[in-house]
Coordinates of C-alpha atoms in Angstrom, one line a residue:
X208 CA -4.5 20.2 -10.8
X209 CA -3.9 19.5 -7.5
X210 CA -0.2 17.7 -6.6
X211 CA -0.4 14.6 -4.6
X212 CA 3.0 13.0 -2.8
X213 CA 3.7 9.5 -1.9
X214 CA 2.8 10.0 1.1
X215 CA -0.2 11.3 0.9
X216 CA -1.3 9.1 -2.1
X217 CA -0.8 6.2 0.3
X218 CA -2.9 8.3 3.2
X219 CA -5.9 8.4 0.6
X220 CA -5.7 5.3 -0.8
X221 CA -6.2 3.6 2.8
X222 CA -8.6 6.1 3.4
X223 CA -10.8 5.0 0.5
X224 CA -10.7 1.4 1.3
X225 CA -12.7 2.8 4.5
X226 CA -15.3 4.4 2.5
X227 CA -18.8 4.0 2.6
X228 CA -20.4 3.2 -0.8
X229 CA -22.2 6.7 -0.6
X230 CA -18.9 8.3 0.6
X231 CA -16.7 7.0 -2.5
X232 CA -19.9 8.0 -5.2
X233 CA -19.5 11.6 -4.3
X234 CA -15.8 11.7 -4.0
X235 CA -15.5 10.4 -7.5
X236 CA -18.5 12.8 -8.8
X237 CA -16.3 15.9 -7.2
X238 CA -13.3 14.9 -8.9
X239 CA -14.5 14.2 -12.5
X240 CA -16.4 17.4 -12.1
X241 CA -12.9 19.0 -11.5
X242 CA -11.3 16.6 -14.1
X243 CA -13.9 18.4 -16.6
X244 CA -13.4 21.7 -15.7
X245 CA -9.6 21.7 -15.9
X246 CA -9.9 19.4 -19.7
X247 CA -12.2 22.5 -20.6
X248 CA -9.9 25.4 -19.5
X249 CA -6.2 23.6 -20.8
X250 CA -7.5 21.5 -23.7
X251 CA -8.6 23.4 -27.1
X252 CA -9.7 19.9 -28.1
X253 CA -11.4 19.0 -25.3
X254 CA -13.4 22.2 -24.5
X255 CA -14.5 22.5 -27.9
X256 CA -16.0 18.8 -27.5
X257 CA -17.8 19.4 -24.7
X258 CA -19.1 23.3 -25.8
X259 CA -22.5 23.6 -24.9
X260 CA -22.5 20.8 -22.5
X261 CA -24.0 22.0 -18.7
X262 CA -21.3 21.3 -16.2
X263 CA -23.7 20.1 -14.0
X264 CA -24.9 17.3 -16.7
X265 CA -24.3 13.4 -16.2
X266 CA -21.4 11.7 -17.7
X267 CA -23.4 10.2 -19.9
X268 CA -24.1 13.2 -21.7
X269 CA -20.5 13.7 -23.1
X270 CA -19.4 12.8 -26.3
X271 CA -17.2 9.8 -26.5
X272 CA -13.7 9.6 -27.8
X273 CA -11.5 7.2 -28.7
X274 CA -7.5 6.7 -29.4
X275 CA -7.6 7.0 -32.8
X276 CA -9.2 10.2 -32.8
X277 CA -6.7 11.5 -30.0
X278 CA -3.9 10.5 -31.2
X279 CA -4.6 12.5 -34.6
X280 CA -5.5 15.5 -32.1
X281 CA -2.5 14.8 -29.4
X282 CA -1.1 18.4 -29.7
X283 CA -4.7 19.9 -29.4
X284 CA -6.1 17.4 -26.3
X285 CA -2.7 17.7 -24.4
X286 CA -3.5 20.4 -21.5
X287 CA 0.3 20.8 -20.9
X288 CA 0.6 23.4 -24.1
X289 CA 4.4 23.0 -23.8
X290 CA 4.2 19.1 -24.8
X291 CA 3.6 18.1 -28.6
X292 CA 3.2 14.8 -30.4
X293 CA 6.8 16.0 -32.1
X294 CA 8.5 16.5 -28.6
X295 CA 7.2 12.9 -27.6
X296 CA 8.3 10.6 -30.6
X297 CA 11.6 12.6 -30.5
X298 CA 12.0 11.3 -27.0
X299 CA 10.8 7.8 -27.6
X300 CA 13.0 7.7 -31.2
X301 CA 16.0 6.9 -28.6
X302 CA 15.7 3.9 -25.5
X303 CA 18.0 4.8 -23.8
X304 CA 15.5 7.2 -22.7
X305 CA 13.0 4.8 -21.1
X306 CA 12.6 5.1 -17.6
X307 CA 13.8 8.7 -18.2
X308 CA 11.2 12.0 -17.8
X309 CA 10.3 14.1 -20.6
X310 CA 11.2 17.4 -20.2
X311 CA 11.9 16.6 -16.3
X312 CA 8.2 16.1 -15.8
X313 CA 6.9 13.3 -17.6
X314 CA 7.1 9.5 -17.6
X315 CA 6.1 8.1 -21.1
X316 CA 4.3 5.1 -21.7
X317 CA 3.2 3.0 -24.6
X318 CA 1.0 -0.2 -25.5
X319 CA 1.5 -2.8 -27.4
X320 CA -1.5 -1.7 -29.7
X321 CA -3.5 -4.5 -30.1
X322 CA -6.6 -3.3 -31.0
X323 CA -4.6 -1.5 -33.8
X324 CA -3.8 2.0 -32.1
X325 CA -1.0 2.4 -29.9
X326 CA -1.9 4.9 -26.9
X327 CA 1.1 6.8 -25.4
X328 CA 0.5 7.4 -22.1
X329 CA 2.6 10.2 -20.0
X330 CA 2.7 10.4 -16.0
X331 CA 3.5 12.9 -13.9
X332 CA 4.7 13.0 -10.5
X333 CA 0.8 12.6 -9.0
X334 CA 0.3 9.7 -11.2
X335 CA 3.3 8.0 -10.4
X336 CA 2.8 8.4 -6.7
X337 CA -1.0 7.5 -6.7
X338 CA -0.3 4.6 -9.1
X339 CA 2.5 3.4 -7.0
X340 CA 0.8 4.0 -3.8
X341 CA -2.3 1.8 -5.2
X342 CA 0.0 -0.6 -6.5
X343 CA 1.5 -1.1 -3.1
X344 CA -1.7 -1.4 -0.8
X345 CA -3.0 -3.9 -3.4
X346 CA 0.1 -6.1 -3.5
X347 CA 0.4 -5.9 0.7
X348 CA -2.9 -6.0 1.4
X349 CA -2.7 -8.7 3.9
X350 CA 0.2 -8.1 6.7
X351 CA 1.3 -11.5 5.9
X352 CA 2.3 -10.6 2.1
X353 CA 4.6 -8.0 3.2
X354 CA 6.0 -10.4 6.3
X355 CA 6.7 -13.2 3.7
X356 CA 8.0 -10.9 1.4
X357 CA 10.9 -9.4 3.7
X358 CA 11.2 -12.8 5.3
X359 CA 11.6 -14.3 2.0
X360 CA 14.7 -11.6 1.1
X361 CA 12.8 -8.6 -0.3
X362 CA 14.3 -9.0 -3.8
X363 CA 12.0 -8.0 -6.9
X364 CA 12.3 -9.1 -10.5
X365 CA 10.7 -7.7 -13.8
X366 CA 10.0 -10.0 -16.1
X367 CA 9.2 -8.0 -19.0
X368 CA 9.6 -6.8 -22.9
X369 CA 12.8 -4.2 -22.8
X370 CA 12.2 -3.2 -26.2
X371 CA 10.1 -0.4 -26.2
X372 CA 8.4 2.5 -23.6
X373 CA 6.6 -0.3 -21.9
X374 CA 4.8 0.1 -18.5
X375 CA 6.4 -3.3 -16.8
X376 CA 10.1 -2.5 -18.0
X377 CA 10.0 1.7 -17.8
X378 CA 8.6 1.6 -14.4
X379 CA 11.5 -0.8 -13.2
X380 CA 14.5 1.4 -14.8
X381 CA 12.6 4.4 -13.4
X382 CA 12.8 3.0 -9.9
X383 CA 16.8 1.9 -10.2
X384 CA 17.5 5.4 -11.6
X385 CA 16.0 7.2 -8.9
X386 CA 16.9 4.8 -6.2
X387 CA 20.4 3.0 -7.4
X388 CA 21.2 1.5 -3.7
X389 CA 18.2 -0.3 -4.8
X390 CA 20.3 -2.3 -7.4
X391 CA 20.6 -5.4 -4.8
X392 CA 17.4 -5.7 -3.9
X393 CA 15.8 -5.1 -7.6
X394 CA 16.8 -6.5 -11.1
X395 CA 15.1 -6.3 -14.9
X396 CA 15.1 -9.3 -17.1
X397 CA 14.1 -9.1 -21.1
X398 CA 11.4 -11.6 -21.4
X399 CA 12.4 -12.2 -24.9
X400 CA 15.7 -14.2 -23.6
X401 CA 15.5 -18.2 -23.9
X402 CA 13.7 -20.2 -21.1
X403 CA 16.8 -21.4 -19.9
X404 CA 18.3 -17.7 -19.2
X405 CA 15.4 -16.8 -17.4
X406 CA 15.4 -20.1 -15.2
X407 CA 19.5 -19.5 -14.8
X408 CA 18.6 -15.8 -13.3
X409 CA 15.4 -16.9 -11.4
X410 CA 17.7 -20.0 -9.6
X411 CA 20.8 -17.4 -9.1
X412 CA 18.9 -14.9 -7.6
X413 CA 15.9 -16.3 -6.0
X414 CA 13.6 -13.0 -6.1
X415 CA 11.0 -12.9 -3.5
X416 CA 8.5 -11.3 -5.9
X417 CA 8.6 -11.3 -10.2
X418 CA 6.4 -8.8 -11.9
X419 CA 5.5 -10.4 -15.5
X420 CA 3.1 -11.3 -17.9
X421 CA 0.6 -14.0 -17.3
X422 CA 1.9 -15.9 -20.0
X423 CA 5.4 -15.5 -18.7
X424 CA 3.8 -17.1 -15.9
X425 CA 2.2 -19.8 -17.5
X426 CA 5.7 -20.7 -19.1
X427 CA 7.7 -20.7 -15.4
X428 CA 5.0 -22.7 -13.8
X429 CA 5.1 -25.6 -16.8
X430 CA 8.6 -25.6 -16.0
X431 CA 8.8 -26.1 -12.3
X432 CA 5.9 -28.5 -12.3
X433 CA 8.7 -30.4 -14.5
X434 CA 11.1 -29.9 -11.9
X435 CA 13.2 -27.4 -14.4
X436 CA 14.6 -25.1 -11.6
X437 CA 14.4 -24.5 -7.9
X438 CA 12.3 -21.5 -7.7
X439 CA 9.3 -21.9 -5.7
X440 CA 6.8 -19.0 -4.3
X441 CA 4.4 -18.6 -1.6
X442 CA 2.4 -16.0 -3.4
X443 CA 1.0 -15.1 -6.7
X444 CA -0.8 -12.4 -8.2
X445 CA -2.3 -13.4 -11.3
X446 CA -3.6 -11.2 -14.1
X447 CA -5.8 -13.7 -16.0
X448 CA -8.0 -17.1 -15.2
X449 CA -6.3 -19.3 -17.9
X450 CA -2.6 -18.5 -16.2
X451 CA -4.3 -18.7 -12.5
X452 CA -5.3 -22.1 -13.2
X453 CA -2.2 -22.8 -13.9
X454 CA 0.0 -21.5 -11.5
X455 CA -2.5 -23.0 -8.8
X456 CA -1.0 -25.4 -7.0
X457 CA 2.4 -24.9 -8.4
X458 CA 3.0 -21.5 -7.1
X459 CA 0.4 -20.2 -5.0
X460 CA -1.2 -19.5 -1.9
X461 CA -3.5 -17.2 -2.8
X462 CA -4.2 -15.6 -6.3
X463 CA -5.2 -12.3 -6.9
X464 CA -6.6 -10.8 -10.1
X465 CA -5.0 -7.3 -9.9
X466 CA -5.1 -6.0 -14.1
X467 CA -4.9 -7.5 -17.6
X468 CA -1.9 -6.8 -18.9
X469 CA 0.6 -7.6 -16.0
X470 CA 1.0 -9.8 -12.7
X471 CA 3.0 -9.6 -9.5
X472 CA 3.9 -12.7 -8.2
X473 CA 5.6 -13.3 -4.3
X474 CA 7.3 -15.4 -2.8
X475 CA 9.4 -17.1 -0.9
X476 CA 11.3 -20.7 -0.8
X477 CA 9.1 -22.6 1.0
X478 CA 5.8 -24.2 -0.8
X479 CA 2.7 -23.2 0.4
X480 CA -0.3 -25.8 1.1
X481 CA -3.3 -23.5 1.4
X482 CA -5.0 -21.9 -1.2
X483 CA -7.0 -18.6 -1.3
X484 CA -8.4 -16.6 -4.5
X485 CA -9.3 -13.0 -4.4
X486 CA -10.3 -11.4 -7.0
X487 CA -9.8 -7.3 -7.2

């Protein structure tokens, strides 16, 4: 496959945005037919599933999978042949490795499993950058979020789990590993500490943006709306309609629903009067 940099992940991303509706359908047919053909060629598992199938057939005509099933398959799916499901849990056995690469090449990632099957995830350099570069154009979509956010101090907080290979907390030790003059403008927090050592942190350090769950979120806006600490934001990013209702009025000027699991939420000292809601 294809390598994409930062760069040009950011490039593409904009350029999508621009697309036409007929424009983006055939873009995404070209690249799952190339998605297919490269599962078929690298992944035993994958091109006997699909044996027999014309590569010219609809989506719809491809057998299903699910985790389960792929996690009992990992070393036969995975099209890098030098990664097994042994290699991986050796890596994640120790911490101290998240927000390290496997093998130099591989950012690993797990959920919580809460359907009942954990799904490890691994990015490589292309994901990170297109992830990033999408994460980034969402969050700054408006010239005013980036303007409040640099006028506010341009500090970031991540306000998540540290006990596992988690997306919100390996992300955030990736970045201050591979950009440590980034230490002052960028700090982790375990959202497992008591409400009163978060508060302590977010008063000391007044970030301009916190990345955390929603219900992280619904916690810190019951406690300013009590008047427990000084932290006040300008913008929110919401991942779910129960914390956005919340947060509303107490935080925000505008609330976006960006994904399920986690929310970015900017900001600066001063409260905002207008509210806007965009949902993505």
């Amino acid at each position: 496959m294809k390598q994409i940099g930062l760069l040009r992940a950011l490039a593409m991303t904009r350029k999508g945005n621009k697309m036409s509706n007929q424009e983006r359908i055939a873009l995404q047919q070209r690249r799952l037919k190339e998605l297919i053909a490269y599962a078929r060629k690298n992944s035993p598992y994958l091109s006997k599933l699909y044996k027999g199938i014309d590569k010219d057939c609809p989506l719809s005509e491809y057998p299903t999978t699910n985790k389960a099933d792929m996690a009992k398959h990992f070393d036969e799916w995975f099209t890098d042949r030098s990664i097994t499901r042994d290699i991986v849990d050796s890596f994640m056995s120790d911490l101290s490795n998240v927000g390290e690469k496997l093998n130099g090449k591989y950012l690993v990632y797990t959920t919580s499993g809460s359907t009942g099957t954990p799904c490890i995830v691994l990015y490589d350099d292309t994901t990170i950058n297109v992830s990033s570069a999408i994460g980034v154009l969402r969050s700054f979509a408006r010239k005013e979020d980036m303007r409040l956010f640099m006028q506010s101090g341009g500090k970031a907080l991540a306000l998540f789990a540290d006990n596992g290979f988690y997306l919100g907390s390996g992300s955030g030790k990736y970045q201050l590993r591979k950009m440590p003059w980034k230490k002052r403008k960028m700090k982790a927090l375990d959202v497992r500490k008591s409400n009163s050592e978060i508060i302590a942190l977010l008063n000391a350090y007044q970030p301009s943006m916190i990345g955390c769950y929603p219900s992280a979120m619904e916690i810190l806006a019951h406690r300013t709306g009590k008047g427990k600490f000084a932290y006040s934001t300008s913008h929110d990013h919401d991942g779910w309609r129960k914390a956005e209702r919340r947060c509303t009025g107490i935080f925000v000027q505008s609330v976006r629903l960006l994904c399920a699991d986690q929310l970015f939420l900017y900001g600066g000292r001063c409260r905002c009067q207008v509210k806007n809601v965009q949902i993505r």
